PDB file of C-alpha atoms and ligand atoms in Angstrom:
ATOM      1  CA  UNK A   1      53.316 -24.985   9.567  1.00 68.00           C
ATOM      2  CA  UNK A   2      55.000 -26.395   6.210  1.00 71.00           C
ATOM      3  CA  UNK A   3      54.883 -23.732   3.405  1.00 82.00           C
ATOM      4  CA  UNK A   4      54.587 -24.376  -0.037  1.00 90.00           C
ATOM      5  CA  UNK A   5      57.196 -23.267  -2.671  1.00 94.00           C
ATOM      6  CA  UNK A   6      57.469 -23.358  -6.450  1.00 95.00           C
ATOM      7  CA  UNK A   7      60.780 -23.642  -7.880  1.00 94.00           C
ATOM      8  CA  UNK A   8      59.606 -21.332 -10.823  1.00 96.00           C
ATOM      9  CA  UNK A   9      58.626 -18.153  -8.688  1.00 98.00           C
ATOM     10  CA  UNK A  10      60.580 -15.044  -8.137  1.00 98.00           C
ATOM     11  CA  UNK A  11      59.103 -14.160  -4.788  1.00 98.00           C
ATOM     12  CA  UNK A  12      59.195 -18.131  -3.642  1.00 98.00           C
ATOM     13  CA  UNK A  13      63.539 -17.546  -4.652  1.00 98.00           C
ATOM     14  CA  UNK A  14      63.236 -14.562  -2.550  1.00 98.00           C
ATOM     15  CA  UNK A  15      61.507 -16.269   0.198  1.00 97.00           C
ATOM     16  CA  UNK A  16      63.832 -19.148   0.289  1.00 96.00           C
ATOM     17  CA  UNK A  17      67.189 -16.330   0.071  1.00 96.00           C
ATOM     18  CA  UNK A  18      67.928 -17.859  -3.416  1.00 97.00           C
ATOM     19  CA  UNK A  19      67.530 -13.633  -4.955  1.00 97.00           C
ATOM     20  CA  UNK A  20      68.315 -10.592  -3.238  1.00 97.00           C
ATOM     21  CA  UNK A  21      66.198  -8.785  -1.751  1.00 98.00           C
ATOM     22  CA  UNK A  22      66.041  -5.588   0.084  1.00 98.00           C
ATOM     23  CA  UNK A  23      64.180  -6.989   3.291  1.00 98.00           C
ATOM     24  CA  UNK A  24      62.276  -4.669   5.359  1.00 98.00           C
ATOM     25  CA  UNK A  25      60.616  -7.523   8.027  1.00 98.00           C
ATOM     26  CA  UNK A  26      60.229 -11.405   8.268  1.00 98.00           C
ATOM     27  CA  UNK A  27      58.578 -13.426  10.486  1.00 97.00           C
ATOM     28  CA  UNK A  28      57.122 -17.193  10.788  1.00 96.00           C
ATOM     29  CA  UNK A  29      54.620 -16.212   7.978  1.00 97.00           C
ATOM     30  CA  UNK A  30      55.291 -13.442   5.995  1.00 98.00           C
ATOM     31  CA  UNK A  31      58.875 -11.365   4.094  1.00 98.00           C
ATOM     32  CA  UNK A  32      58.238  -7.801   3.493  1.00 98.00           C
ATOM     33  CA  UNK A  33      60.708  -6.223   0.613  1.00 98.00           C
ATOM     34  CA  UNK A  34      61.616  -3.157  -1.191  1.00 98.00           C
ATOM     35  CA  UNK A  35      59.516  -3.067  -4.772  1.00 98.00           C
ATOM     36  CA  UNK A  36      62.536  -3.268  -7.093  1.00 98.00           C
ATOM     37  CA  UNK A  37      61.001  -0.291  -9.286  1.00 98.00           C
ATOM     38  CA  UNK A  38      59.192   1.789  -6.560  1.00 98.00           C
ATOM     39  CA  UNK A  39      56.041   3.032  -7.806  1.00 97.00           C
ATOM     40  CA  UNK A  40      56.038   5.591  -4.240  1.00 98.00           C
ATOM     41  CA  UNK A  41      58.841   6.856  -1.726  1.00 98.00           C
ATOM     42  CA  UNK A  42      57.759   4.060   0.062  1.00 98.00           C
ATOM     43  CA  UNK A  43      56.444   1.048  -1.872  1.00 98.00           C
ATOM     44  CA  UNK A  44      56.768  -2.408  -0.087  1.00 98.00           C
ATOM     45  CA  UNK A  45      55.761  -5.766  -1.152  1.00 98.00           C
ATOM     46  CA  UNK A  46      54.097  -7.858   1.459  1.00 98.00           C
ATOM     47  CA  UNK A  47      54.480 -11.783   0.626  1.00 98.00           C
ATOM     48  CA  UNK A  48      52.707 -14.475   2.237  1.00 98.00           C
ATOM     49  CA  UNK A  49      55.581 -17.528   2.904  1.00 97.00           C
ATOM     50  CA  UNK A  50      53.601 -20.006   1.140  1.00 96.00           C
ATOM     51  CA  UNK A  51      53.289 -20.435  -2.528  1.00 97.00           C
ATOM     52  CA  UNK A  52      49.252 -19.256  -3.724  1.00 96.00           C
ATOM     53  CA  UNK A  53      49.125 -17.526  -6.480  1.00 97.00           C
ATOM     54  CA  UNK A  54      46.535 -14.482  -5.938  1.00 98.00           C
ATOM     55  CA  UNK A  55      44.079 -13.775  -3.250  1.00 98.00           C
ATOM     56  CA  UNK A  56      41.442 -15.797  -4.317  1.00 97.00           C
ATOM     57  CA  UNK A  57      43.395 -18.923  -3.323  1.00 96.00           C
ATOM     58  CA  UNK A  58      45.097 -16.899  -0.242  1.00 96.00           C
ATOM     59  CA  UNK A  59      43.757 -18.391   3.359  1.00 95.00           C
ATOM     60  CA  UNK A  60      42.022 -16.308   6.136  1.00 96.00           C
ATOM     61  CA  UNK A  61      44.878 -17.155   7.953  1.00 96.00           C
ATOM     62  CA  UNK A  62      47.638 -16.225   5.991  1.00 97.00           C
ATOM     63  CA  UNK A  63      45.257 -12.849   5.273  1.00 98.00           C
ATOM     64  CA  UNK A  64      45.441 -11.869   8.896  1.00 98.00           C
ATOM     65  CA  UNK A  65      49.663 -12.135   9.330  1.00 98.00           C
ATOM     66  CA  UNK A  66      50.012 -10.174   6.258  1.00 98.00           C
ATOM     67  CA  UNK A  67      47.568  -7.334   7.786  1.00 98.00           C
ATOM     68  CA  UNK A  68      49.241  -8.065  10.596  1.00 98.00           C
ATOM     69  CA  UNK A  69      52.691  -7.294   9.299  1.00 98.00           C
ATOM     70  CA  UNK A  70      51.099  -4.262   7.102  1.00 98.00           C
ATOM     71  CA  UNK A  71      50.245  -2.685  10.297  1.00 98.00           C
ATOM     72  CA  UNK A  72      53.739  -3.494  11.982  1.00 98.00           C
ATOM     73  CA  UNK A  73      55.634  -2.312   9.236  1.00 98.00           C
ATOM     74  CA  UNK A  74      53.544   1.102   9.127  1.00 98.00           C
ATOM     75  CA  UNK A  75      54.125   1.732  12.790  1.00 98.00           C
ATOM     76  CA  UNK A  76      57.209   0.993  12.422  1.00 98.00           C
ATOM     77  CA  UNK A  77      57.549   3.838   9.706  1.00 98.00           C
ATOM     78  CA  UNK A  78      55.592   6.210  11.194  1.00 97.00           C
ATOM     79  CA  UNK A  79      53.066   5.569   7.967  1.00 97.00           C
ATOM     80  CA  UNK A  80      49.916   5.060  10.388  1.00 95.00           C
ATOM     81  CA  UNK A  81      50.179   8.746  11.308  1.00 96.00           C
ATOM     82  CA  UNK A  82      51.438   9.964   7.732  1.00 97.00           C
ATOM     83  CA  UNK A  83      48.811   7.541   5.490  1.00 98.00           C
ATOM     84  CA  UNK A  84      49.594   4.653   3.062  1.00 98.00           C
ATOM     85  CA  UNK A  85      47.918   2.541   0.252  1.00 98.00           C
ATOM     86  CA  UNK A  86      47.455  -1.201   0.063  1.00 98.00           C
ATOM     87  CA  UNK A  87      46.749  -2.690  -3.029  1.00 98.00           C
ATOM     88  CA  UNK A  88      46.699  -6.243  -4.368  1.00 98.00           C
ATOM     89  CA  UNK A  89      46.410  -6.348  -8.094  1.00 98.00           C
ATOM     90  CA  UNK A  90      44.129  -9.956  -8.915  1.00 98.00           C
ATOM     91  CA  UNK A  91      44.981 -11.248 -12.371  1.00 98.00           C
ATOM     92  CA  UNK A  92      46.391 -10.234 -15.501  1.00 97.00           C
ATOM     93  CA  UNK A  93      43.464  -7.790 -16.491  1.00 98.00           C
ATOM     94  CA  UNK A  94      44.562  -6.272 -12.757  1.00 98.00           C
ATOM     95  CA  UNK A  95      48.203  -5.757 -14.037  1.00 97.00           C
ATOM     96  CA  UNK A  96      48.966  -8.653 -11.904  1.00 98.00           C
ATOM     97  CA  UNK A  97      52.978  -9.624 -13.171  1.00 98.00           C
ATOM     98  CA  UNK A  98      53.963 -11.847 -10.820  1.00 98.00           C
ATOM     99  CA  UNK A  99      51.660 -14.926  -9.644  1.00 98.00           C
ATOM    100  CA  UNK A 100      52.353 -15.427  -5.903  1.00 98.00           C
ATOM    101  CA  UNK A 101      50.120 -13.459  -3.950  1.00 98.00           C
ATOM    102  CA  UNK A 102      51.784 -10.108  -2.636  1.00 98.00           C
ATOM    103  CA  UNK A 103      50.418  -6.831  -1.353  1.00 98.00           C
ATOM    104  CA  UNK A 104      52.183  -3.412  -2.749  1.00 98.00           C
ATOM    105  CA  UNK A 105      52.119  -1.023   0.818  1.00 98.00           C
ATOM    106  CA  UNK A 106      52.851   2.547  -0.426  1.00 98.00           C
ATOM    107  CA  UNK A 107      53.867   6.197   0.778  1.00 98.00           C
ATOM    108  CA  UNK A 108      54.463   9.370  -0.489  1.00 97.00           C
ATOM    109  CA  UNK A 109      54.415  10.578  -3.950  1.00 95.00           C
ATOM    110  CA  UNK A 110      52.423   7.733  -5.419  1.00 93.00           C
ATOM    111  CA  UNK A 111      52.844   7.027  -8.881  1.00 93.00           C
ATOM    112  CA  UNK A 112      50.158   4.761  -9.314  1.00 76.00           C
TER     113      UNK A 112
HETATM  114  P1  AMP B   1      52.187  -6.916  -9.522  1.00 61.20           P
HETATM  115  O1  AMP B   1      52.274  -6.177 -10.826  1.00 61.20           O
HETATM  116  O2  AMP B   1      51.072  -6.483  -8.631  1.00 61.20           O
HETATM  117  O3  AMP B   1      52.225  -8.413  -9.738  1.00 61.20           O
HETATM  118  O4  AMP B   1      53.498  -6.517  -8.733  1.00 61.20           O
HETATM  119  C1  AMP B   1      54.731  -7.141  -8.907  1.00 61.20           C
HETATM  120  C2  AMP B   1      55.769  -6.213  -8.366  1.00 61.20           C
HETATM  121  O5  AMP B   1      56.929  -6.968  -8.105  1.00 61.20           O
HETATM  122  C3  AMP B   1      56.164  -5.069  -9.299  1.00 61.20           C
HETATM  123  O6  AMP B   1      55.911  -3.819  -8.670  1.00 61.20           O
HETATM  124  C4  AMP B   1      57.666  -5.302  -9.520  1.00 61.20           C
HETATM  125  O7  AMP B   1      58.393  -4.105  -9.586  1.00 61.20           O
HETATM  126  C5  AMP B   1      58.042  -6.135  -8.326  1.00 61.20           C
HETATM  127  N1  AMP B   1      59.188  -7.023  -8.464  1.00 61.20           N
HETATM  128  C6  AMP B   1      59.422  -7.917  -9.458  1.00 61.20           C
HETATM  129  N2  AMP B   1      60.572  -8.575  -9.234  1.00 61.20           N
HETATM  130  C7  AMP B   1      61.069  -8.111  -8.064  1.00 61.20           C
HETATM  131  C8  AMP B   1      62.236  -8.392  -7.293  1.00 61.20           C
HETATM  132  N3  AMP B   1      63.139  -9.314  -7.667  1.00 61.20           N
HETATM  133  N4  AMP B   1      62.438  -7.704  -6.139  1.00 61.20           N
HETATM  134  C9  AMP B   1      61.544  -6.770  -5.745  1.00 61.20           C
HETATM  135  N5  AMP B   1      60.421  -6.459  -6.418  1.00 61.20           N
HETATM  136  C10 AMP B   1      60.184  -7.116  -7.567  1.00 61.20           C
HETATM  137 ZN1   ZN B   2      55.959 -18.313  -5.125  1.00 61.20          ZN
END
């Protein structure tokens, strides 16, 4: 499948290795990162690989590999038995800062 990047976006840099990033999991479809200013003990950002920039423009498929790598990534860290939030902030009245879809996955002491 051929992705779609913008040369302008942070998390499309990321993405193609161009900025650091504290990576937690990649695959075909999806980069999961550290949240540069952790909101949570654990506060991941869930990216699709393709450049859209909120939900309302995201695909059912590229929906299901980032649930799909949500639910890896809290097995993984023991987070399905302990709990964690998902949220997706839509738009600048959301708080939405930076326009490429992403999903914040947090744990513990949640300063939200
Ligand atoms: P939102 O406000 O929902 O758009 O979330 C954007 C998130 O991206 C914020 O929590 C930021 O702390 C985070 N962020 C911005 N730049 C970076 C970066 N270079 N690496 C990791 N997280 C970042
Ligand atoms: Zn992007």
């Amino acid at each position: 499948m051929e992705h779609i990047y913008d040369d302008e976006c942070i998390f499309c840099k990321i993405i193609k290795g161009e900025i650091k990033s504290a990576i937690v999991k990649e695959n075909e479809y999806c980069i999961a990162f550290n949240d540069v200013s952790p909101k949570a003990k654990t506060h991941i950002l869930i990216v699709p690989k393709t450049h859209v920039k909120d939900i309302m423009y995201l695909d059912d498929f590229y929906m299901c590999k980032v649930l799909e790598t949500i639910k890896e990534i809290a097995s993984e860290l023991g987070l399905d038995e302990k709990g964690f939030r998902v949220i997706n902030n839509c738009g600048k009245e959301a708080g939405q800062s930076v326009f490429h879809v992403h999903f914040h996955l947090l744990s513990g002491s949640i300063k939200f």
